[in-house]
PDB file of C-alpha atoms in Angstrom:
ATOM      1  CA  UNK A   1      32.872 -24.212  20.321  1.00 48.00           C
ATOM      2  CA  UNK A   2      29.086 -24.318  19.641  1.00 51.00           C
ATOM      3  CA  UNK A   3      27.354 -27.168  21.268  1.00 55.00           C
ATOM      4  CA  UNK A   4      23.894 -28.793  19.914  1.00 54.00           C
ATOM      5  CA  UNK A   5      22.336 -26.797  22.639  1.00 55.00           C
ATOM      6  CA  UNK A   6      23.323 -24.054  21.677  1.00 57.00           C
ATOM      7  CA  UNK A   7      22.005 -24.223  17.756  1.00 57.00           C
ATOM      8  CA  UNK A   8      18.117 -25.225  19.694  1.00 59.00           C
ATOM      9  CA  UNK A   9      16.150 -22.088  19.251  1.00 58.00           C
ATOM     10  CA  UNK A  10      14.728 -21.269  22.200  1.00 60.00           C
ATOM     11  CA  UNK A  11      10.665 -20.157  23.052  1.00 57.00           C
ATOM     12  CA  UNK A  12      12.789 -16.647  23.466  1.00 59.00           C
ATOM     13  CA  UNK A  13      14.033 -16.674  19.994  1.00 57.00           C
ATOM     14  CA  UNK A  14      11.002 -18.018  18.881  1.00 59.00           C
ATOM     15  CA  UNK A  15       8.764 -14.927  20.345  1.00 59.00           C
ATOM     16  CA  UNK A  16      11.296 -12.282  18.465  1.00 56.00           C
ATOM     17  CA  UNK A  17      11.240 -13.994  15.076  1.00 54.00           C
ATOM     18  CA  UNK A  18       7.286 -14.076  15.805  1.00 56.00           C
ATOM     19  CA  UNK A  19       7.402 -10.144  16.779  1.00 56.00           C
ATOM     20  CA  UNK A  20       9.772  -9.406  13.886  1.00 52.00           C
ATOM     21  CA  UNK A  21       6.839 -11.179  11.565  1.00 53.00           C
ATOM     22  CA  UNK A  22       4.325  -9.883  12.573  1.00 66.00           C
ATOM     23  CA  UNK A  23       5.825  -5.950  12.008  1.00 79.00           C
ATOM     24  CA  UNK A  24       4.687  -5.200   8.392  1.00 83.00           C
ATOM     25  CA  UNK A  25       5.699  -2.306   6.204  1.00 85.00           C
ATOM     26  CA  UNK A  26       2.687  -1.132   4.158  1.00 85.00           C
ATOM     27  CA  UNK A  27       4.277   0.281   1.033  1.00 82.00           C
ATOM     28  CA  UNK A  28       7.759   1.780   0.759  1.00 85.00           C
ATOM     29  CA  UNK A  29       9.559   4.534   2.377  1.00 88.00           C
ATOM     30  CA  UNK A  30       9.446   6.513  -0.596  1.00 91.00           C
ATOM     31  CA  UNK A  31       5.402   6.581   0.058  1.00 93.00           C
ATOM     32  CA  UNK A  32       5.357   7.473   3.556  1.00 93.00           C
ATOM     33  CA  UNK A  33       7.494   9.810   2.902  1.00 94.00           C
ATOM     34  CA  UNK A  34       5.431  11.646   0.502  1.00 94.00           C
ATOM     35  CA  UNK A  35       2.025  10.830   2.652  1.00 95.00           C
ATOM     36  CA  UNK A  36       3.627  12.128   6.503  1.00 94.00           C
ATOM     37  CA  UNK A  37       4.642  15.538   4.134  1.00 95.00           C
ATOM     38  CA  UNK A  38       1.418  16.055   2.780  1.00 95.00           C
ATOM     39  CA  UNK A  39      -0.178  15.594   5.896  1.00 95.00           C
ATOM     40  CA  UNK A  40       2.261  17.537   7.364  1.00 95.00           C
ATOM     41  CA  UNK A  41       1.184  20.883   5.009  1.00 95.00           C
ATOM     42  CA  UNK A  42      -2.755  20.211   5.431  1.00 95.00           C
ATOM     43  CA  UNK A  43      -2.072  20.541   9.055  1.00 94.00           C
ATOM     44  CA  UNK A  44       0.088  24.122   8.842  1.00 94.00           C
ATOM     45  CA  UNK A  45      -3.463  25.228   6.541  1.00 94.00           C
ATOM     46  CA  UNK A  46      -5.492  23.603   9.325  1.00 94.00           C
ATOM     47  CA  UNK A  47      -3.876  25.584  11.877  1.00 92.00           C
ATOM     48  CA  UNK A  48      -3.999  29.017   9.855  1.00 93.00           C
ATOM     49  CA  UNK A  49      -7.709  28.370   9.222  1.00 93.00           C
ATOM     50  CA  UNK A  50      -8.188  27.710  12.777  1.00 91.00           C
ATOM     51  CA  UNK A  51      -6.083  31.242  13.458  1.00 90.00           C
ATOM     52  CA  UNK A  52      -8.025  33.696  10.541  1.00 91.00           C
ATOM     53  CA  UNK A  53     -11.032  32.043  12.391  1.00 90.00           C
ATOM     54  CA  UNK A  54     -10.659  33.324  15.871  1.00 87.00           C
ATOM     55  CA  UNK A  55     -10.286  37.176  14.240  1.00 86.00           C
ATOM     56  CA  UNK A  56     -13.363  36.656  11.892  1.00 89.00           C
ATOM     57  CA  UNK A  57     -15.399  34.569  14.249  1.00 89.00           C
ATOM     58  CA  UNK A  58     -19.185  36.015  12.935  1.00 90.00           C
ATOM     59  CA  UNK A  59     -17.849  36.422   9.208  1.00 91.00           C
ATOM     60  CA  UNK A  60     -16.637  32.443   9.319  1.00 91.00           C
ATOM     61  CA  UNK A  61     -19.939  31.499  10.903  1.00 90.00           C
ATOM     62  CA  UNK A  62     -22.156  33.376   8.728  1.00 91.00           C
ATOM     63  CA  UNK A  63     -19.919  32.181   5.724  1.00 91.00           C
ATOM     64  CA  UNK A  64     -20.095  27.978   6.891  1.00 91.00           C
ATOM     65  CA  UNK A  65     -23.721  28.568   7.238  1.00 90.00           C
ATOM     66  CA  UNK A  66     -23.931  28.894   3.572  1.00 90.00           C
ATOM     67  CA  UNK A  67     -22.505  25.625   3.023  1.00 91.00           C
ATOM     68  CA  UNK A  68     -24.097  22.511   2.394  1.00 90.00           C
ATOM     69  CA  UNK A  69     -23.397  20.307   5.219  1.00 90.00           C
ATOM     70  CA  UNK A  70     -25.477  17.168   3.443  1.00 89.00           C
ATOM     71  CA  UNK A  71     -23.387  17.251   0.542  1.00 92.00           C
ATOM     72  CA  UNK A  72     -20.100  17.389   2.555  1.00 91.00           C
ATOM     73  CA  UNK A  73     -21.567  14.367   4.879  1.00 90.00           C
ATOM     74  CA  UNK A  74     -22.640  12.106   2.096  1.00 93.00           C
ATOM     75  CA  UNK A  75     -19.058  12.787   0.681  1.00 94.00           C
ATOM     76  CA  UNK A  76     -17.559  11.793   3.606  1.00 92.00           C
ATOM     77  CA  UNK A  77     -19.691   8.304   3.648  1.00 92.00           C
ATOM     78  CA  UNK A  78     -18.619   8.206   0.339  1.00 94.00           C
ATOM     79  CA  UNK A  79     -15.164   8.377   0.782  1.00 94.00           C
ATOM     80  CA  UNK A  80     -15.593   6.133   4.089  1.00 92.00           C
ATOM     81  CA  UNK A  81     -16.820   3.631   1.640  1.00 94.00           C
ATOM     82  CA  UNK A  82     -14.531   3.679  -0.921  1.00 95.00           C
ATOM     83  CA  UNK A  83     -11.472   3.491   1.614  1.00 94.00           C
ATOM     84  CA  UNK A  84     -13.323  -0.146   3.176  1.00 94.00           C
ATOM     85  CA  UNK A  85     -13.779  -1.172  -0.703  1.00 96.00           C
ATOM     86  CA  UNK A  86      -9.428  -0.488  -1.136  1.00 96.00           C
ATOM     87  CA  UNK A  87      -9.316  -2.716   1.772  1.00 95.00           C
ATOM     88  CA  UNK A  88     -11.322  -5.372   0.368  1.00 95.00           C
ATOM     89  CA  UNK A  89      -9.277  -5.431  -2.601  1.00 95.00           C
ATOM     90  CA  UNK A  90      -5.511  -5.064  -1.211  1.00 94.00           C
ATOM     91  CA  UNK A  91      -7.104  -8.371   1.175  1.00 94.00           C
ATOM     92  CA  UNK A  92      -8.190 -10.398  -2.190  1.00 94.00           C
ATOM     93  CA  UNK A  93      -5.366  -9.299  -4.368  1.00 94.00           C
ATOM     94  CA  UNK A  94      -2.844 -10.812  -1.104  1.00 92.00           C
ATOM     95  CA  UNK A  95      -4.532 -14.075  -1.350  1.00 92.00           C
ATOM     96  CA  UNK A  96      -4.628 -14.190  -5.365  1.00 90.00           C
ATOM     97  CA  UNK A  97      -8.395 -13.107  -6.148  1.00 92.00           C
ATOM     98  CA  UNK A  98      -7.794 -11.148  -9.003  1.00 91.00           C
ATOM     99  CA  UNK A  99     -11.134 -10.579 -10.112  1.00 93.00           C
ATOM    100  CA  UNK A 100     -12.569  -9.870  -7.025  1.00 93.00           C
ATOM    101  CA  UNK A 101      -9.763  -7.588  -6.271  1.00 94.00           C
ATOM    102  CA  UNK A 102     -11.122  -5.518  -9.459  1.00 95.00           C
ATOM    103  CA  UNK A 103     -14.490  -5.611  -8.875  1.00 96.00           C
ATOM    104  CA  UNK A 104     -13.474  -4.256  -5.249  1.00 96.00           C
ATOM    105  CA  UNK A 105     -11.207  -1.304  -6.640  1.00 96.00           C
ATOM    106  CA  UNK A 106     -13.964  -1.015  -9.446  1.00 96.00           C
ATOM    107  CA  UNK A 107     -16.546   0.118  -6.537  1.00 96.00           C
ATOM    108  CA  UNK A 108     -14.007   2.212  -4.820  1.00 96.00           C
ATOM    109  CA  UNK A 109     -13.440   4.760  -7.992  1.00 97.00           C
ATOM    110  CA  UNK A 110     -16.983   4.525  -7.842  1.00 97.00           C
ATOM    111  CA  UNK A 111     -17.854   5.984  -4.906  1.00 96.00           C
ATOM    112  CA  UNK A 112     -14.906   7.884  -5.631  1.00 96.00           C
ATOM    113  CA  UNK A 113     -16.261   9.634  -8.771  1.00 97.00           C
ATOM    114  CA  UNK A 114     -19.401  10.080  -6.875  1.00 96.00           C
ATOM    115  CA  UNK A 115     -17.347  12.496  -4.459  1.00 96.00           C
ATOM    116  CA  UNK A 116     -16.304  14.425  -7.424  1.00 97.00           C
ATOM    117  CA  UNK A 117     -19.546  14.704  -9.178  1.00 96.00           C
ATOM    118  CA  UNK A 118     -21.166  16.072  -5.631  1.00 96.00           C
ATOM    119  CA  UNK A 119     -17.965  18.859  -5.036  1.00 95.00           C
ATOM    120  CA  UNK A 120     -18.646  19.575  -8.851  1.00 95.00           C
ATOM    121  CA  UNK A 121     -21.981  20.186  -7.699  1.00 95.00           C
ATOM    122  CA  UNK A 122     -21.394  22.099  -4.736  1.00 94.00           C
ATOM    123  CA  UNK A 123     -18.807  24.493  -6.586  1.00 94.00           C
ATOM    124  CA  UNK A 124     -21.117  25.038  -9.157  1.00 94.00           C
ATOM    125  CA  UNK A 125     -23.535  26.364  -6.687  1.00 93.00           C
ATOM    126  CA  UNK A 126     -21.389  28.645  -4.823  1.00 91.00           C
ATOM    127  CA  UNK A 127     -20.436  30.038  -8.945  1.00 91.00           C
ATOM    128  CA  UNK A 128     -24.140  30.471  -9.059  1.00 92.00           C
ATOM    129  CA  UNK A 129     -24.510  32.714  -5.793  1.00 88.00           C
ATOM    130  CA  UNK A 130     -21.124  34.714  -7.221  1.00 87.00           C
ATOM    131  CA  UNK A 131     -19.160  33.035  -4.340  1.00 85.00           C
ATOM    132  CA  UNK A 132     -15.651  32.583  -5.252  1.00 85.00           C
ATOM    133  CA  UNK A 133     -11.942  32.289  -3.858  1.00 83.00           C
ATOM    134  CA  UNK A 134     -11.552  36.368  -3.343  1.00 82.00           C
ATOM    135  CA  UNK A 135     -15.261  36.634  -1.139  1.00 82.00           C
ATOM    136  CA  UNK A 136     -13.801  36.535   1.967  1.00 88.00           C
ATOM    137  CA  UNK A 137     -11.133  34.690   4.052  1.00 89.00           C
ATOM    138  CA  UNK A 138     -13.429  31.761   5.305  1.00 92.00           C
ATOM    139  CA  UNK A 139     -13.985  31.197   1.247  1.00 93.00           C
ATOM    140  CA  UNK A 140      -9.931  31.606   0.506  1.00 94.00           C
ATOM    141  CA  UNK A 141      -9.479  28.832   3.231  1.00 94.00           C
ATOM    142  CA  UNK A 142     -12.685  26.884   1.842  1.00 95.00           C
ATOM    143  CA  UNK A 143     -11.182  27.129  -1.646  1.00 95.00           C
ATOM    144  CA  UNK A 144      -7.547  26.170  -0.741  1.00 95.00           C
ATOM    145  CA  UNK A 145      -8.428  23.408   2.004  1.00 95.00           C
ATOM    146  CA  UNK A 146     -11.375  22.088  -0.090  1.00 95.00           C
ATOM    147  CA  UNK A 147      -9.830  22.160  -3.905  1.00 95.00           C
ATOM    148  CA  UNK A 148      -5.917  20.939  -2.678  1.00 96.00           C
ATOM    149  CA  UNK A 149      -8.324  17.698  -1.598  1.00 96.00           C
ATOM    150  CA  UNK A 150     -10.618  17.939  -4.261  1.00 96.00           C
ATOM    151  CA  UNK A 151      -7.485  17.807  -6.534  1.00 96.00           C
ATOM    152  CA  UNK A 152      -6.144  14.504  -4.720  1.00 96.00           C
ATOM    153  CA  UNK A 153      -9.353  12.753  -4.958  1.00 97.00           C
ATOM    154  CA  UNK A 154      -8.966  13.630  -9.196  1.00 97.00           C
ATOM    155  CA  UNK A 155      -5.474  12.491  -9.224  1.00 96.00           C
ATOM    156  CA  UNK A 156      -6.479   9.005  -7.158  1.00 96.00           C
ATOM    157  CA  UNK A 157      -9.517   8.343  -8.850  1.00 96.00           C
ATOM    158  CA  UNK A 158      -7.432   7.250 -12.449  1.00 96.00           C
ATOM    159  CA  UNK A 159      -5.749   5.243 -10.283  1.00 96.00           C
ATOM    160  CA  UNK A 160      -7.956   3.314  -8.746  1.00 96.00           C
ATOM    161  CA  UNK A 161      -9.549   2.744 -12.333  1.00 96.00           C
ATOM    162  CA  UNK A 162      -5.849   1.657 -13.647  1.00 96.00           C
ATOM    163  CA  UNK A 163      -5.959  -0.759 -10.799  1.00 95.00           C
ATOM    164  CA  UNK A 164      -9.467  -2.456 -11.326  1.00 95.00           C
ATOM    165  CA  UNK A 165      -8.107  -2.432 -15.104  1.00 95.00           C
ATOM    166  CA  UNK A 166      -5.115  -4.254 -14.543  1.00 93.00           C
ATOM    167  CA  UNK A 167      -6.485  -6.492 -11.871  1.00 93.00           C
ATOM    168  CA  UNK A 168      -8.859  -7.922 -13.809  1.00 93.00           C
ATOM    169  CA  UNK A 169      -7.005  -8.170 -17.008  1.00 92.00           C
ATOM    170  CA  UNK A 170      -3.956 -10.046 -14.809  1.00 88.00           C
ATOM    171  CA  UNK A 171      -3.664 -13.930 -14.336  1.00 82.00           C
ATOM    172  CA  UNK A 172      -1.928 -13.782 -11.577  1.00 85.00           C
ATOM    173  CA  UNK A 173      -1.049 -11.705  -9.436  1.00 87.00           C
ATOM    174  CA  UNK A 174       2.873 -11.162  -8.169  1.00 88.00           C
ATOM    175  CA  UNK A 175       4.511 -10.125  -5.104  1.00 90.00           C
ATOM    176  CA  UNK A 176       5.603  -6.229  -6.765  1.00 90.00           C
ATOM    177  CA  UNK A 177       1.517  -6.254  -7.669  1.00 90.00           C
ATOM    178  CA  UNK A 178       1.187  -6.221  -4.599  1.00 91.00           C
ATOM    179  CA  UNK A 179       3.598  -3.555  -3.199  1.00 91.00           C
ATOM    180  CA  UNK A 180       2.451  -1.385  -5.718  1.00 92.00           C
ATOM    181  CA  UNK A 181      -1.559  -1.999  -4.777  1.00 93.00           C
ATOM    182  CA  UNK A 182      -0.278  -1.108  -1.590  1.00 93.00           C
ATOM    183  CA  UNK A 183       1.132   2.312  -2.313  1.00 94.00           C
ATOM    184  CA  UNK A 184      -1.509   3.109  -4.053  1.00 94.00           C
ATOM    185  CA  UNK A 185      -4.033   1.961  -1.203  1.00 95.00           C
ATOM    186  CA  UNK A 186      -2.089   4.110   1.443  1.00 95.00           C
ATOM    187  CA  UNK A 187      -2.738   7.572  -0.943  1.00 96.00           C
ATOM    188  CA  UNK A 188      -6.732   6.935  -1.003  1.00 96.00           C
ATOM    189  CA  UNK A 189      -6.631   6.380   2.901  1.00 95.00           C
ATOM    190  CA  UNK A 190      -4.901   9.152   3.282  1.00 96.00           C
ATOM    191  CA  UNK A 191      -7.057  11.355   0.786  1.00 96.00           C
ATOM    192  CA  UNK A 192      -9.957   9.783   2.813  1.00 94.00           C
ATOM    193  CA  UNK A 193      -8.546  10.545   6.146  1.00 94.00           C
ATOM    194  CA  UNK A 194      -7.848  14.057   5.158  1.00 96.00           C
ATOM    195  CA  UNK A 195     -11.268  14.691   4.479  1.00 95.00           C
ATOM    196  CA  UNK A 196     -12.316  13.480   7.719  1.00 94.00           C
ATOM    197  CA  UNK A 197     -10.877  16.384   8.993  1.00 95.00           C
ATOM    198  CA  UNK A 198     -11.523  18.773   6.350  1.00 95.00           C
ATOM    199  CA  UNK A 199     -15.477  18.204   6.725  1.00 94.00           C
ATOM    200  CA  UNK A 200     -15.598  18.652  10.482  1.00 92.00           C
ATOM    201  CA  UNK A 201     -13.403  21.627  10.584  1.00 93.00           C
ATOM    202  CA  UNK A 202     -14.879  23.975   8.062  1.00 94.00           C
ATOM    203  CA  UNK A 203     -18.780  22.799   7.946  1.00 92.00           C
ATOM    204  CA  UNK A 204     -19.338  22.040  11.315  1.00 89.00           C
ATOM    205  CA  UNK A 205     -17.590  23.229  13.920  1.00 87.00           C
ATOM    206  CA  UNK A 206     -20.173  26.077  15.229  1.00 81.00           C
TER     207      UNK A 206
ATOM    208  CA  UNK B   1     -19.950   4.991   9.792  1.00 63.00           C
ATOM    209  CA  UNK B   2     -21.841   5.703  12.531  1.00 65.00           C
ATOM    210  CA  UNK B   3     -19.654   8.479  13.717  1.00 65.00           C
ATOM    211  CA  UNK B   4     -19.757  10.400  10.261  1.00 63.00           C
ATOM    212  CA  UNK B   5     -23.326  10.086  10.564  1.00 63.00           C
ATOM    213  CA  UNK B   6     -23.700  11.147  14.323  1.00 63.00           C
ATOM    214  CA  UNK B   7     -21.547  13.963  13.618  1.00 62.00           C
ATOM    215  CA  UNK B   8     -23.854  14.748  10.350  1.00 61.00           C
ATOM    216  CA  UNK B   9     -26.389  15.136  12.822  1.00 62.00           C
ATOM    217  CA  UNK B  10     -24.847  17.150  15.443  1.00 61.00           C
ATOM    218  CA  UNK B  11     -23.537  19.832  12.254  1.00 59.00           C
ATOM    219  CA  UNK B  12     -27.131  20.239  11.418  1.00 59.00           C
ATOM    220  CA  UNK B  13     -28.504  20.925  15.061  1.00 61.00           C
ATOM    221  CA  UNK B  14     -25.753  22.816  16.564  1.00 58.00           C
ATOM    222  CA  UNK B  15     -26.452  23.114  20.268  1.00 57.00           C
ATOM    223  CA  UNK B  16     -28.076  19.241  20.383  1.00 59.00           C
ATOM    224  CA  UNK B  17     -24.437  17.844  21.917  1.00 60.00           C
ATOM    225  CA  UNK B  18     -23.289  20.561  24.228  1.00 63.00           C
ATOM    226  CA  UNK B  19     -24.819  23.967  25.153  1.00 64.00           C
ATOM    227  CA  UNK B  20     -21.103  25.619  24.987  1.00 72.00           C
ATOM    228  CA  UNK B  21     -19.900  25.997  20.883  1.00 73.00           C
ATOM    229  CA  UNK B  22     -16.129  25.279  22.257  1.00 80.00           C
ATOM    230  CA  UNK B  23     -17.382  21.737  23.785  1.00 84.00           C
ATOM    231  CA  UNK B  24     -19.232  21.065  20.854  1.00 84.00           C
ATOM    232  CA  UNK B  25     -16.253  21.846  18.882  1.00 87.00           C
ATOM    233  CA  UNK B  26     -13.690  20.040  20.763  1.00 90.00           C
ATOM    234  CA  UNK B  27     -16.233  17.086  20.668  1.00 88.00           C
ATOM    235  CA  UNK B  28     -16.694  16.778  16.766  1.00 89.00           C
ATOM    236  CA  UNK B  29     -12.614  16.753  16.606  1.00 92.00           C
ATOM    237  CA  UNK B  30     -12.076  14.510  18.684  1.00 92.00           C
ATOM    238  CA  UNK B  31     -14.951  12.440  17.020  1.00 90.00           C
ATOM    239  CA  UNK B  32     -12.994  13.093  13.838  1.00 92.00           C
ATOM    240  CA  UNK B  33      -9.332  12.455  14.879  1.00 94.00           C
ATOM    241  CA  UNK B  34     -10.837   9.427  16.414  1.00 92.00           C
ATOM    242  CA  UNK B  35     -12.379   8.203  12.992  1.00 92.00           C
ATOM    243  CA  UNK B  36      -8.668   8.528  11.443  1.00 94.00           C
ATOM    244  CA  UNK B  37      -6.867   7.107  13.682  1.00 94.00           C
ATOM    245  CA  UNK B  38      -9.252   4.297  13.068  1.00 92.00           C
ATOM    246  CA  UNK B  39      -8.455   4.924   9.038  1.00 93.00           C
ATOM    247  CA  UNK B  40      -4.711   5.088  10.000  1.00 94.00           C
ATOM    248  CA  UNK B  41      -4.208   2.069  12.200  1.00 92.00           C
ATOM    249  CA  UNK B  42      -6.373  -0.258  10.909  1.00 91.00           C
ATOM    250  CA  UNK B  43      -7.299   0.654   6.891  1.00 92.00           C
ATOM    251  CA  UNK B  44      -3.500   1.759   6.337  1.00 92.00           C
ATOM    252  CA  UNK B  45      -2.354  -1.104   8.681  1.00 91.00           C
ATOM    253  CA  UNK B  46       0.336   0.743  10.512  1.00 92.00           C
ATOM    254  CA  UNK B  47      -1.054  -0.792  13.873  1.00 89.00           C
ATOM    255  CA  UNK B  48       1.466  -3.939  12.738  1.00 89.00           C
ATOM    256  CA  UNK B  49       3.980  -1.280  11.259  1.00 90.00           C
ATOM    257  CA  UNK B  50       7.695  -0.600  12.715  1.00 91.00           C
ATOM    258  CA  UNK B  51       7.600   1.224  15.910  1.00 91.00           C
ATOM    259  CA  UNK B  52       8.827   4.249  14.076  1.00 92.00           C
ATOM    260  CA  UNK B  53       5.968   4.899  11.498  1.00 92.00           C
ATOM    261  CA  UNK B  54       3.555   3.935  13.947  1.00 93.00           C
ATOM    262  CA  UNK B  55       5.344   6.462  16.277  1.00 94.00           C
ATOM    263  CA  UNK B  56       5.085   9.188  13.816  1.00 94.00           C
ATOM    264  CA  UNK B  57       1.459   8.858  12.699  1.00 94.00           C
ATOM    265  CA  UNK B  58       0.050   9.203  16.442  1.00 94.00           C
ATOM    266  CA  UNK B  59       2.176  11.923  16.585  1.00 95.00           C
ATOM    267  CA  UNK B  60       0.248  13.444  13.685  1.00 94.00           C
ATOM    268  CA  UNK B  61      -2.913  12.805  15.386  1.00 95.00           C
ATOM    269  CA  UNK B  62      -2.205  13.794  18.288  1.00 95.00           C
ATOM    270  CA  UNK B  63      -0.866  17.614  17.516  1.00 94.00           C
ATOM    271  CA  UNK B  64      -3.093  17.977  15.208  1.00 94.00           C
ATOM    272  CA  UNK B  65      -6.199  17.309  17.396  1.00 93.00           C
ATOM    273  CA  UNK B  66      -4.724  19.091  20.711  1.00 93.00           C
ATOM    274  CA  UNK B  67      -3.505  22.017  18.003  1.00 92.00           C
ATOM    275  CA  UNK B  68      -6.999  22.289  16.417  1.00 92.00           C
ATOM    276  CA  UNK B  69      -8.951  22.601  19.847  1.00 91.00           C
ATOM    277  CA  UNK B  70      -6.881  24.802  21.180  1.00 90.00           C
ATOM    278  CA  UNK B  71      -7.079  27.005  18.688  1.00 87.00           C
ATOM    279  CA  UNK B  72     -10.747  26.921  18.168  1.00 82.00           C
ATOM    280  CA  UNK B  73     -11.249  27.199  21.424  1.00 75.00           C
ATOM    281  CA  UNK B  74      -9.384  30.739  21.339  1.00 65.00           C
ATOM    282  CA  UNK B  75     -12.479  32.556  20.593  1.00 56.00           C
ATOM    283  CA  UNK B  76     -13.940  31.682  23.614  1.00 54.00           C
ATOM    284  CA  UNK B  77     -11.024  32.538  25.943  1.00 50.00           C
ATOM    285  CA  UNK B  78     -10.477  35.528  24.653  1.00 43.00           C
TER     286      UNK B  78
END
């Protein structure tokens, strides 16, 4: 038989319902699921452009050195930017800020768009010198490792629109708005993060 | 930020961080692994995620980075 002791939580139980709180799931399963095997294959074409590279050393250095390094570093601020912006917004649409949460997302498809009007750019300037996928390898990795991303940033940058859209046309926002802003945040940070890899690895590393 | 632009700086004057191409290398991943674990922890928020995502995305990081070096730093073993 239970006592009234007994039913007192203690500071013990206190600390684990605290600890159990504080452990958040961004998004859903489903999401991470999708993100951790996506990441997963950029890393297997990370590794094989690392590999081609250590046969082709000169060819890959002579190749990079025909890329445009300020391009690729004002896309990653860019994309840096855009991520913070997604944070801004997820933080304003948890507290009820609607509008603010649009104006947020607004700004991140933004700087988004920006990132696709510079890799336009850039593309249209290797077209220009008759570079294309079939030059060499360095240019089959650039191409694959470069346009797989480029093709993310296209798909998210809709979707950030649809979300400073609906933000701003919502009264209120509800607990599934929410979740959903979530999933959607954790696909831009993870186009975002890929591209902090992306830029190092095939413009810079000498 | 400031990393993306050091490392900006470092792509355009290669030699300016290390003499050695693998050390300069090795340095600008790590810079960059660095930057998204950053993105990961804090932007995604799985540094207050269950044990197991968090688990699985240092994981990523971690393989990845040690994988990359390694293998860039081939060329200069060899």
């Amino acid at each position: 038989m239970s006592t009234y002791e007994d039913n007192i939580p203690t500071v013990k139980d206190n600390k684990a319902a605290d600890k159990a709180q504080e452990k958040h799931m961004p998004g859903d399963e489903m999401i991470w699921l999708f993100l951790l095997g996506d990441m997963a294959c950029f890393s297997l074409f990370f590794c094989m452009f690392a590999y081609y590279r250590l046969d082709e050393i000169e060819l890959f250095r002579q190749s990079q050195a025909q890329l445009d390094v300020n391009i690729g570093s004002i896309n990653t601020l860019f994309l840096l930017c855009s991520s913070w912006l997604v944070v801004m917004a997820l933080k304003a649409a948890r507290k009820g800020l609607a509008k603010y949460a649009s104006f947020s997302m607004a700004g991140a498809a933004l700087f988004g768009t920006g990132f696709v009007i510079l890799k336009t750019i850039e593309y249209q300037h290797k077209a220009a010198l008759d570079i294309d996928y079939l030059s060499n390898n360095f240019y089959v990795f650039y191409y694959i490792l470069t346009g797989m991303h480029y093709f993310h940033v296209v798909i998210g940058v809709p979707l950030l629109i649809y979300y400073a859209v609906s933000l701003y046309r919502s009264k209120n926002i509800s607990q599934t708005d929410v979740d959903n802003l979530e999933s959607g945040a954790l696909y831009w940070h993870m186009v975002d993060l890929l591209w902090i890899i992306i830029f190092p690895l095939v413009y810079l590393i000498p | 930020m400031l990393i993306s632009i050091f490392s900006w700086v470092v792509g355009i004057n290669h030699g300016m961080l290390f003499e050695k191409a693998f050390l300069e290398s090795a340095a600008i991943l790590i810079l960059a692994f660095f930057k998204v674990r950053l993105v990961i922890m804090h932007f995604m928020e799985v540094g207050h995620a269950p044990t197991t995502l968090k688990l699985s995305c240092e994981a990523w990081v971690f393989v990845s980075c040690i994988g990359l070096i390694i293998m860039t730093g081939g060329q200069f073993q060899a």
